[in-house]
Amino acid sequence: MERGRCMLLLMMVLIMDIGRGEGQLVEDFYSFTCPNVEALVKKAVSTKFNQTFTTIPATLRLFFHDCFVTGCDASTMVSSPNGDAEKDAPDNLSLAGDGFDTVVKAKQKVEGACPGVVSCADILAIAARDVVVLAGGPSFNVELGRRDGLVSKASLVKGNLPEPGFNLSQLNAMFARNNLSQIDMIALSGAHTLGFSHCSRFANRLYSFSSSSPVDPSLNQDYAKQLMDGCPRNVDPSIAINMDPVTPQTFDNVYFQNLVNGKGLFTSDEVLFTDPASQPTVKDFANSSSDFNGAFATAMRKLGRVRVKTGSQGSIRTDCTVINS
């Protein structure tokens, strides 16, 4: 009798997987195989958050960097003894260790309940949603069914992540390659309402913007002085400042209000307001937190679909830092 029930359960899972097809994600992917996965991840994320606030921006940024390089496949989680994995690329060296640790701890919890079932990629996607909620942002349902990537190379990173000096056309082109619209791009940029940046990423706006104006004229003068105080010339490269100078530990629409007031940290932030093509959306998000929250939730779900691996395209890692043999 017990054997019959097990066979029936296995057949149901196989039928569900076949019906979903390659590349398709669904919210209830683990309803039979690991029904408590989201609760397990949420508990691990909350525990880590209680230890350090950096858990929030670090996990959210890790998810974005992972998806934009080779797709949402947790390849950025991989460690290489040769220092040539994705995380070792120059553009990823600033990823905070607390993001990696959050996913590793969540994976350990899930493995204890459902060994060999849930991918690190799915755990990262759930954790990214959970940290947004912990910071006061919108909740949304996470689609699941990703497999973990089989490749992680530092050489694949360059040219696949937005640069702080990008203009609107460059931002739109990069996001469009990942099936994300301009509104998605602007909404996801709103994640800069959390976290911090090292001074070197924006120092040119303060000291060497152009021959006629060392300081970027689009910067609010008081904000520019505040940045100079926090990031003097030849500052220690480990020094970082908050991306949002007003509410740095709250997920809200103040980031867009900052842009309207000339307080965007990166050129790629401020251009969203100074370019007429994107300015109306920035003004809308600055005036309506509900519009921003709705657009952000939609964009996060779309981001989570970027070049996902399913079926034989990937695997389920038992250790997120090591690709299966």
Short mmCIF file of N, CA and C in Angstrom, two decimals, residues 132-287:
data_model
loop_
_atom_site.label_atom_id
_atom_site.label_comp_id
_atom_site.label_asym_id
_atom_site.label_seq_id
_atom_site.Cartn_x
_atom_site.Cartn_y
_atom_site.Cartn_z
N VAL A 132 13.31 42.11 0.35
CA VAL A 132 12.54 43.29 -0.04
C VAL A 132 11.41 43.52 0.97
N VAL A 133 10.73 42.45 1.34
CA VAL A 133 9.62 42.55 2.29
C VAL A 133 10.14 42.98 3.67
N LEU A 134 11.26 42.42 4.09
CA LEU A 134 11.83 42.78 5.39
C LEU A 134 12.20 44.26 5.47
N ALA A 135 12.53 44.85 4.32
CA ALA A 135 12.89 46.27 4.29
C ALA A 135 11.68 47.18 4.12
N GLY A 136 10.47 46.59 4.07
CA GLY A 136 9.26 47.39 3.95
C GLY A 136 8.72 47.48 2.54
N GLY A 137 9.29 46.68 1.62
CA GLY A 137 8.85 46.71 0.23
C GLY A 137 7.71 45.75 -0.04
N PRO A 138 7.29 45.66 -1.31
CA PRO A 138 6.13 44.83 -1.66
C PRO A 138 6.44 43.33 -1.66
N SER A 139 5.45 42.56 -1.32
CA SER A 139 5.56 41.11 -1.45
C SER A 139 5.01 40.69 -2.81
N PHE A 140 5.48 39.57 -3.31
CA PHE A 140 4.99 39.06 -4.59
C PHE A 140 5.28 37.56 -4.65
N ASN A 141 4.52 36.86 -5.44
CA ASN A 141 4.72 35.42 -5.58
C ASN A 141 5.93 35.14 -6.46
N VAL A 142 6.76 34.20 -6.02
CA VAL A 142 7.97 33.85 -6.75
C VAL A 142 7.74 32.59 -7.58
N GLU A 143 8.03 32.69 -8.86
CA GLU A 143 7.94 31.51 -9.73
C GLU A 143 9.18 30.64 -9.51
N LEU A 144 8.98 29.33 -9.52
CA LEU A 144 10.05 28.40 -9.18
C LEU A 144 10.19 27.30 -10.23
N GLY A 145 11.28 26.56 -10.13
CA GLY A 145 11.55 25.48 -11.06
C GLY A 145 12.89 25.61 -11.76
N ARG A 146 13.72 26.56 -11.31
CA ARG A 146 15.04 26.75 -11.91
C ARG A 146 15.97 25.62 -11.53
N ARG A 147 16.92 25.34 -12.41
CA ARG A 147 18.03 24.47 -12.08
C ARG A 147 19.28 25.32 -11.92
N ASP A 148 20.27 24.80 -11.23
CA ASP A 148 21.53 25.50 -11.04
C ASP A 148 22.42 25.35 -12.26
N GLY A 149 23.11 26.41 -12.61
CA GLY A 149 23.98 26.41 -13.78
C GLY A 149 25.16 25.46 -13.65
N LEU A 150 25.66 25.04 -14.80
CA LEU A 150 26.78 24.10 -14.85
C LEU A 150 28.10 24.79 -15.16
N VAL A 151 28.06 26.11 -15.36
CA VAL A 151 29.25 26.88 -15.72
C VAL A 151 29.30 28.15 -14.90
N SER A 152 30.49 28.52 -14.44
CA SER A 152 30.69 29.79 -13.74
C SER A 152 32.08 30.29 -14.08
N LYS A 153 32.16 31.29 -14.95
CA LYS A 153 33.45 31.81 -15.41
C LYS A 153 33.49 33.33 -15.28
N ALA A 154 34.57 33.83 -14.73
CA ALA A 154 34.74 35.27 -14.57
C ALA A 154 34.69 35.99 -15.91
N SER A 155 35.17 35.35 -16.94
CA SER A 155 35.25 35.97 -18.27
C SER A 155 33.89 36.27 -18.86
N LEU A 156 32.83 35.67 -18.33
CA LEU A 156 31.48 35.87 -18.87
C LEU A 156 30.80 37.11 -18.30
N VAL A 157 31.42 37.74 -17.31
CA VAL A 157 30.76 38.84 -16.61
C VAL A 157 30.87 40.17 -17.35
N LYS A 158 32.05 40.48 -17.85
CA LYS A 158 32.31 41.79 -18.45
C LYS A 158 31.31 42.09 -19.57
N GLY A 159 30.73 43.28 -19.51
CA GLY A 159 29.80 43.72 -20.54
C GLY A 159 28.37 43.29 -20.31
N ASN A 160 28.11 42.58 -19.21
CA ASN A 160 26.76 42.10 -18.95
C ASN A 160 26.10 42.74 -17.74
N LEU A 161 26.78 43.68 -17.11
CA LEU A 161 26.22 44.40 -15.96
C LEU A 161 26.26 45.90 -16.24
N PRO A 162 25.23 46.65 -15.84
CA PRO A 162 25.23 48.08 -16.09
C PRO A 162 26.36 48.80 -15.37
N GLU A 163 26.91 49.82 -16.02
CA GLU A 163 27.99 50.62 -15.45
C GLU A 163 27.41 51.91 -14.85
N PRO A 164 28.07 52.46 -13.83
CA PRO A 164 27.54 53.67 -13.19
C PRO A 164 27.50 54.90 -14.10
N GLY A 165 28.23 54.85 -15.22
CA GLY A 165 28.24 55.98 -16.14
C GLY A 165 27.32 55.82 -17.34
N PHE A 166 26.51 54.77 -17.36
CA PHE A 166 25.62 54.51 -18.50
C PHE A 166 24.61 55.63 -18.70
N ASN A 167 24.28 55.90 -19.98
CA ASN A 167 23.18 56.79 -20.30
C ASN A 167 21.91 55.95 -20.50
N LEU A 168 20.81 56.60 -20.81
CA LEU A 168 19.53 55.88 -20.91
C LEU A 168 19.54 54.85 -22.02
N SER A 169 20.11 55.19 -23.16
CA SER A 169 20.15 54.25 -24.29
C SER A 169 20.93 52.99 -23.93
N GLN A 170 22.04 53.16 -23.25
CA GLN A 170 22.85 52.01 -22.85
C GLN A 170 22.11 51.14 -21.83
N LEU A 171 21.44 51.78 -20.89
CA LEU A 171 20.67 51.04 -19.90
C LEU A 171 19.55 50.25 -20.58
N ASN A 172 18.81 50.92 -21.45
CA ASN A 172 17.69 50.26 -22.13
C ASN A 172 18.17 49.09 -22.97
N ALA A 173 19.29 49.26 -23.66
CA ALA A 173 19.80 48.19 -24.51
C ALA A 173 20.18 46.96 -23.69
N MET A 174 20.84 47.18 -22.56
CA MET A 174 21.26 46.05 -21.73
C MET A 174 20.06 45.33 -21.12
N PHE A 175 19.08 46.09 -20.65
CA PHE A 175 17.91 45.47 -20.05
C PHE A 175 17.05 44.79 -21.11
N ALA A 176 16.99 45.37 -22.31
CA ALA A 176 16.20 44.76 -23.38
C ALA A 176 16.76 43.39 -23.76
N ARG A 177 18.08 43.22 -23.67
CA ARG A 177 18.69 41.92 -23.96
C ARG A 177 18.18 40.86 -23.01
N ASN A 178 17.67 41.30 -21.87
CA ASN A 178 17.14 40.37 -20.86
C ASN A 178 15.61 40.43 -20.78
N ASN A 179 15.00 40.89 -21.88
CA ASN A 179 13.53 40.95 -21.98
C ASN A 179 12.89 41.84 -20.92
N LEU A 180 13.59 42.92 -20.57
CA LEU A 180 13.08 43.86 -19.58
C LEU A 180 12.90 45.22 -20.26
N SER A 181 11.77 45.84 -20.01
CA SER A 181 11.41 47.11 -20.64
C SER A 181 12.06 48.29 -19.91
N GLN A 182 11.87 49.49 -20.47
CA GLN A 182 12.39 50.68 -19.80
C GLN A 182 11.74 50.87 -18.44
N ILE A 183 10.45 50.61 -18.35
CA ILE A 183 9.78 50.74 -17.04
C ILE A 183 10.33 49.72 -16.06
N ASP A 184 10.59 48.50 -16.52
CA ASP A 184 11.21 47.49 -15.66
C ASP A 184 12.56 47.98 -15.16
N MET A 185 13.34 48.54 -16.09
CA MET A 185 14.68 49.02 -15.74
C MET A 185 14.62 50.11 -14.69
N ILE A 186 13.70 51.06 -14.87
CA ILE A 186 13.57 52.16 -13.91
C ILE A 186 13.12 51.64 -12.54
N ALA A 187 12.17 50.71 -12.57
CA ALA A 187 11.68 50.13 -11.32
C ALA A 187 12.79 49.37 -10.59
N LEU A 188 13.55 48.56 -11.31
CA LEU A 188 14.63 47.80 -10.68
C LEU A 188 15.75 48.72 -10.19
N SER A 189 15.94 49.85 -10.87
CA SER A 189 16.92 50.83 -10.38
C SER A 189 16.52 51.34 -9.00
N GLY A 190 15.23 51.27 -8.70
CA GLY A 190 14.74 51.70 -7.40
C GLY A 190 15.29 50.88 -6.25
N ALA A 191 15.91 49.73 -6.55
CA ALA A 191 16.56 48.94 -5.51
C ALA A 191 17.73 49.72 -4.90
N HIS A 192 18.18 50.78 -5.59
CA HIS A 192 19.24 51.63 -5.04
C HIS A 192 18.75 52.46 -3.87
N THR A 193 17.51 52.28 -3.49
CA THR A 193 17.02 52.90 -2.26
C THR A 193 17.63 52.21 -1.04
N LEU A 194 18.28 51.07 -1.28
CA LEU A 194 18.94 50.30 -0.23
C LEU A 194 20.42 50.15 -0.56
N GLY A 195 21.22 49.88 0.43
CA GLY A 195 22.61 49.53 0.18
C GLY A 195 23.55 50.71 0.10
N PHE A 196 24.75 50.42 -0.40
CA PHE A 196 25.83 51.40 -0.38
C PHE A 196 26.72 51.21 -1.60
N SER A 197 27.59 52.18 -1.83
CA SER A 197 28.53 52.11 -2.94
C SER A 197 29.89 52.62 -2.49
N HIS A 198 30.95 52.03 -3.05
CA HIS A 198 32.29 52.52 -2.77
C HIS A 198 32.54 53.82 -3.53
N CYS A 199 33.31 54.69 -2.93
CA CYS A 199 33.52 56.04 -3.47
C CYS A 199 34.06 56.02 -4.90
N SER A 200 34.89 55.05 -5.22
CA SER A 200 35.51 55.00 -6.54
C SER A 200 34.49 54.88 -7.67
N ARG A 201 33.28 54.42 -7.35
CA ARG A 201 32.27 54.20 -8.38
C ARG A 201 31.65 55.51 -8.88
N PHE A 202 31.82 56.58 -8.12
CA PHE A 202 31.21 57.85 -8.53
C PHE A 202 32.14 59.05 -8.33
N ALA A 203 33.40 58.81 -8.00
CA ALA A 203 34.35 59.89 -7.71
C ALA A 203 34.51 60.85 -8.89
N ASN A 204 34.36 60.34 -10.11
CA ASN A 204 34.52 61.21 -11.29
C ASN A 204 33.48 62.33 -11.31
N ARG A 205 32.32 62.10 -10.71
CA ARG A 205 31.27 63.13 -10.67
C ARG A 205 31.62 64.26 -9.69
N LEU A 206 32.58 64.01 -8.84
CA LEU A 206 32.94 64.99 -7.82
C LEU A 206 34.22 65.75 -8.16
N TYR A 207 35.16 65.09 -8.84
CA TYR A 207 36.49 65.68 -8.99
C TYR A 207 37.00 65.79 -10.43
N SER A 208 36.38 65.07 -11.37
CA SER A 208 36.92 65.09 -12.74
C SER A 208 35.84 64.88 -13.78
N PHE A 209 34.70 65.55 -13.59
CA PHE A 209 33.58 65.32 -14.49
C PHE A 209 33.88 65.81 -15.90
N SER A 210 34.37 67.03 -16.03
CA SER A 210 34.74 67.57 -17.34
C SER A 210 35.76 68.69 -17.17
N SER A 211 36.34 69.12 -18.28
CA SER A 211 37.36 70.18 -18.21
C SER A 211 36.77 71.51 -17.74
N SER A 212 35.51 71.72 -18.03
CA SER A 212 34.86 72.98 -17.65
C SER A 212 34.20 72.92 -16.28
N SER A 213 33.92 71.70 -15.81
CA SER A 213 33.24 71.55 -14.52
C SER A 213 33.68 70.28 -13.82
N PRO A 214 34.60 70.38 -12.85
CA PRO A 214 35.05 69.18 -12.12
C PRO A 214 33.90 68.43 -11.46
N VAL A 215 32.88 69.17 -10.99
CA VAL A 215 31.71 68.56 -10.35
C VAL A 215 30.57 68.47 -11.35
N ASP A 216 29.94 67.31 -11.43
CA ASP A 216 28.80 67.12 -12.32
C ASP A 216 27.72 68.16 -12.00
N PRO A 217 27.38 69.02 -12.97
CA PRO A 217 26.40 70.09 -12.69
C PRO A 217 25.00 69.57 -12.41
N SER A 218 24.71 68.30 -12.74
CA SER A 218 23.38 67.77 -12.45
C SER A 218 23.23 67.38 -10.99
N LEU A 219 24.35 67.35 -10.25
CA LEU A 219 24.30 67.02 -8.82
C LEU A 219 23.80 68.21 -8.01
N ASN A 220 22.91 67.96 -7.09
CA ASN A 220 22.51 68.96 -6.11
C ASN A 220 23.77 69.42 -5.38
N GLN A 221 23.97 70.75 -5.27
CA GLN A 221 25.21 71.28 -4.69
C GLN A 221 25.44 70.82 -3.26
N ASP A 222 24.39 70.83 -2.45
CA ASP A 222 24.53 70.37 -1.06
C ASP A 222 24.86 68.89 -1.00
N TYR A 223 24.25 68.13 -1.91
CA TYR A 223 24.52 66.69 -1.95
C TYR A 223 25.96 66.43 -2.39
N ALA A 224 26.43 67.21 -3.38
CA ALA A 224 27.81 67.07 -3.84
C ALA A 224 28.79 67.33 -2.70
N LYS A 225 28.51 68.35 -1.88
CA LYS A 225 29.38 68.64 -0.74
C LYS A 225 29.34 67.50 0.27
N GLN A 226 28.15 66.94 0.48
CA GLN A 226 28.00 65.81 1.40
C GLN A 226 28.82 64.62 0.91
N LEU A 227 28.79 64.38 -0.40
CA LEU A 227 29.55 63.28 -0.98
C LEU A 227 31.05 63.52 -0.84
N MET A 228 31.48 64.76 -1.05
CA MET A 228 32.90 65.09 -0.91
C MET A 228 33.38 64.90 0.52
N ASP A 229 32.53 65.25 1.48
CA ASP A 229 32.89 65.06 2.88
C ASP A 229 33.07 63.58 3.20
N GLY A 230 32.20 62.75 2.62
CA GLY A 230 32.28 61.32 2.87
C GLY A 230 33.33 60.62 2.03
N CYS A 231 33.64 61.21 0.87
CA CYS A 231 34.57 60.60 -0.08
C CYS A 231 35.60 61.63 -0.55
N PRO A 232 36.50 62.06 0.31
CA PRO A 232 37.54 63.02 -0.12
C PRO A 232 38.47 62.37 -1.14
N ARG A 233 39.26 63.20 -1.82
CA ARG A 233 40.23 62.67 -2.79
C ARG A 233 41.13 61.63 -2.12
N ASN A 234 41.47 60.59 -2.88
CA ASN A 234 42.38 59.55 -2.41
C ASN A 234 41.89 58.86 -1.14
N VAL A 235 40.57 58.78 -1.02
CA VAL A 235 39.99 58.12 0.15
C VAL A 235 40.33 56.63 0.15
N ASP A 236 40.32 56.03 1.32
CA ASP A 236 40.51 54.58 1.45
C ASP A 236 39.50 53.87 0.56
N PRO A 237 39.95 52.99 -0.35
CA PRO A 237 39.03 52.33 -1.29
C PRO A 237 37.97 51.46 -0.64
N SER A 238 38.13 51.14 0.63
CA SER A 238 37.13 50.33 1.33
C SER A 238 35.96 51.16 1.84
N ILE A 239 36.09 52.49 1.81
CA ILE A 239 35.04 53.37 2.32
C ILE A 239 33.85 53.36 1.36
N ALA A 240 32.65 53.26 1.92
CA ALA A 240 31.42 53.27 1.11
C ALA A 240 30.39 54.16 1.79
N ILE A 241 29.46 54.67 0.98
CA ILE A 241 28.40 55.50 1.54
C ILE A 241 27.04 54.98 1.06
N ASN A 242 25.99 55.41 1.73
CA ASN A 242 24.65 54.96 1.40
C ASN A 242 24.22 55.45 0.02
N MET A 243 23.54 54.57 -0.72
CA MET A 243 23.01 54.95 -2.02
C MET A 243 21.88 55.98 -1.87
N ASP A 244 21.08 55.82 -0.85
CA ASP A 244 19.98 56.74 -0.56
C ASP A 244 20.34 57.52 0.70
N PRO A 245 20.62 58.82 0.59
CA PRO A 245 21.05 59.58 1.76
C PRO A 245 19.93 59.91 2.74
N VAL A 246 18.69 59.60 2.37
CA VAL A 246 17.55 60.00 3.21
C VAL A 246 17.01 58.84 4.04
N THR A 247 16.63 57.74 3.40
CA THR A 247 16.10 56.56 4.12
C THR A 247 16.85 55.31 3.65
N PRO A 248 18.11 55.17 4.00
CA PRO A 248 18.96 54.11 3.45
C PRO A 248 18.60 52.70 3.87
N GLN A 249 17.79 52.53 4.90
CA GLN A 249 17.45 51.18 5.36
C GLN A 249 15.98 50.86 5.17
N THR A 250 15.31 51.61 4.31
CA THR A 250 13.90 51.37 4.04
C THR A 250 13.65 51.25 2.55
N PHE A 251 12.93 50.21 2.15
CA PHE A 251 12.57 50.08 0.74
C PHE A 251 11.36 50.97 0.49
N ASP A 252 11.60 52.09 -0.19
CA ASP A 252 10.53 53.04 -0.46
C ASP A 252 10.80 53.77 -1.77
N ASN A 253 9.99 54.76 -2.08
CA ASN A 253 10.14 55.49 -3.34
C ASN A 253 10.97 56.76 -3.18
N VAL A 254 11.65 56.91 -2.05
CA VAL A 254 12.46 58.11 -1.81
C VAL A 254 13.61 58.20 -2.81
N TYR A 255 14.09 57.06 -3.29
CA TYR A 255 15.13 57.06 -4.33
C TYR A 255 14.72 57.94 -5.51
N PHE A 256 13.47 57.83 -5.93
CA PHE A 256 13.00 58.62 -7.07
C PHE A 256 12.81 60.09 -6.70
N GLN A 257 12.41 60.35 -5.47
CA GLN A 257 12.34 61.72 -5.00
C GLN A 257 13.73 62.34 -4.97
N ASN A 258 14.73 61.53 -4.62
CA ASN A 258 16.11 62.00 -4.64
C ASN A 258 16.54 62.38 -6.06
N LEU A 259 16.16 61.58 -7.04
CA LEU A 259 16.53 61.87 -8.44
C LEU A 259 15.95 63.22 -8.87
N VAL A 260 14.70 63.47 -8.50
CA VAL A 260 14.05 64.74 -8.85
C VAL A 260 14.81 65.92 -8.23
N ASN A 261 15.43 65.68 -7.08
CA ASN A 261 16.15 66.73 -6.36
C ASN A 261 17.65 66.74 -6.65
N GLY A 262 18.07 66.02 -7.70
CA GLY A 262 19.49 66.02 -8.07
C GLY A 262 20.37 65.22 -7.14
N LYS A 263 19.79 64.21 -6.47
CA LYS A 263 20.55 63.42 -5.50
C LYS A 263 20.68 61.96 -5.92
N GLY A 264 20.87 61.74 -7.22
CA GLY A 264 21.16 60.40 -7.70
C GLY A 264 22.65 60.15 -7.61
N LEU A 265 23.07 59.05 -7.00
CA LEU A 265 24.49 58.83 -6.72
C LEU A 265 25.29 58.60 -8.01
N PHE A 266 24.79 57.74 -8.88
CA PHE A 266 25.47 57.45 -10.14
C PHE A 266 24.90 58.29 -11.27
N THR A 267 25.70 58.48 -12.31
CA THR A 267 25.18 59.10 -13.53
C THR A 267 24.01 58.28 -14.07
N SER A 268 24.13 56.96 -13.97
CA SER A 268 23.07 56.07 -14.46
C SER A 268 21.80 56.16 -13.63
N ASP A 269 21.90 56.71 -12.42
CA ASP A 269 20.72 57.00 -11.62
C ASP A 269 20.10 58.32 -12.08
N GLU A 270 20.91 59.38 -12.05
CA GLU A 270 20.39 60.71 -12.31
C GLU A 270 19.85 60.87 -13.73
N VAL A 271 20.43 60.10 -14.68
CA VAL A 271 19.98 60.22 -16.07
C VAL A 271 18.52 59.79 -16.23
N LEU A 272 18.04 58.98 -15.32
CA LEU A 272 16.64 58.56 -15.39
C LEU A 272 15.70 59.75 -15.24
N PHE A 273 16.18 60.78 -14.53
CA PHE A 273 15.36 61.99 -14.39
C PHE A 273 15.72 63.05 -15.43
N THR A 274 16.99 63.18 -15.74
CA THR A 274 17.39 64.24 -16.67
C THR A 274 17.04 63.93 -18.12
N ASP A 275 16.88 62.66 -18.47
CA ASP A 275 16.49 62.32 -19.84
C ASP A 275 14.97 62.43 -19.97
N PRO A 276 14.48 63.22 -20.93
CA PRO A 276 13.03 63.42 -21.09
C PRO A 276 12.25 62.13 -21.35
N ALA A 277 12.92 61.12 -21.90
CA ALA A 277 12.23 59.88 -22.23
C ALA A 277 11.85 59.06 -21.00
N SER A 278 12.61 59.21 -19.94
CA SER A 278 12.35 58.44 -18.72
C SER A 278 11.82 59.29 -17.57
N GLN A 279 11.92 60.60 -17.71
CA GLN A 279 11.52 61.50 -16.62
C GLN A 279 10.08 61.31 -16.15
N PRO A 280 9.10 61.13 -17.05
CA PRO A 280 7.72 60.95 -16.57
C PRO A 280 7.55 59.75 -15.63
N THR A 281 8.25 58.66 -15.91
CA THR A 281 8.14 57.48 -15.04
C THR A 281 8.76 57.76 -13.68
N VAL A 282 9.90 58.44 -13.67
CA VAL A 282 10.54 58.80 -12.40
C VAL A 282 9.62 59.68 -11.57
N LYS A 283 9.00 60.66 -12.21
CA LYS A 283 8.08 61.55 -11.48
C LYS A 283 6.89 60.76 -10.93
N ASP A 284 6.37 59.82 -11.73
CA ASP A 284 5.25 58.99 -11.27
C ASP A 284 5.64 58.18 -10.04
N PHE A 285 6.81 57.52 -10.11
CA PHE A 285 7.27 56.70 -8.98
C PHE A 285 7.59 57.57 -7.77
N ALA A 286 8.07 58.79 -8.00
CA ALA A 286 8.38 59.69 -6.88
C ALA A 286 7.11 60.14 -6.16
N ASN A 287 6.03 60.24 -6.92
CA ASN A 287 4.76 60.71 -6.35
C ASN A 287 3.87 59.59 -5.83
#
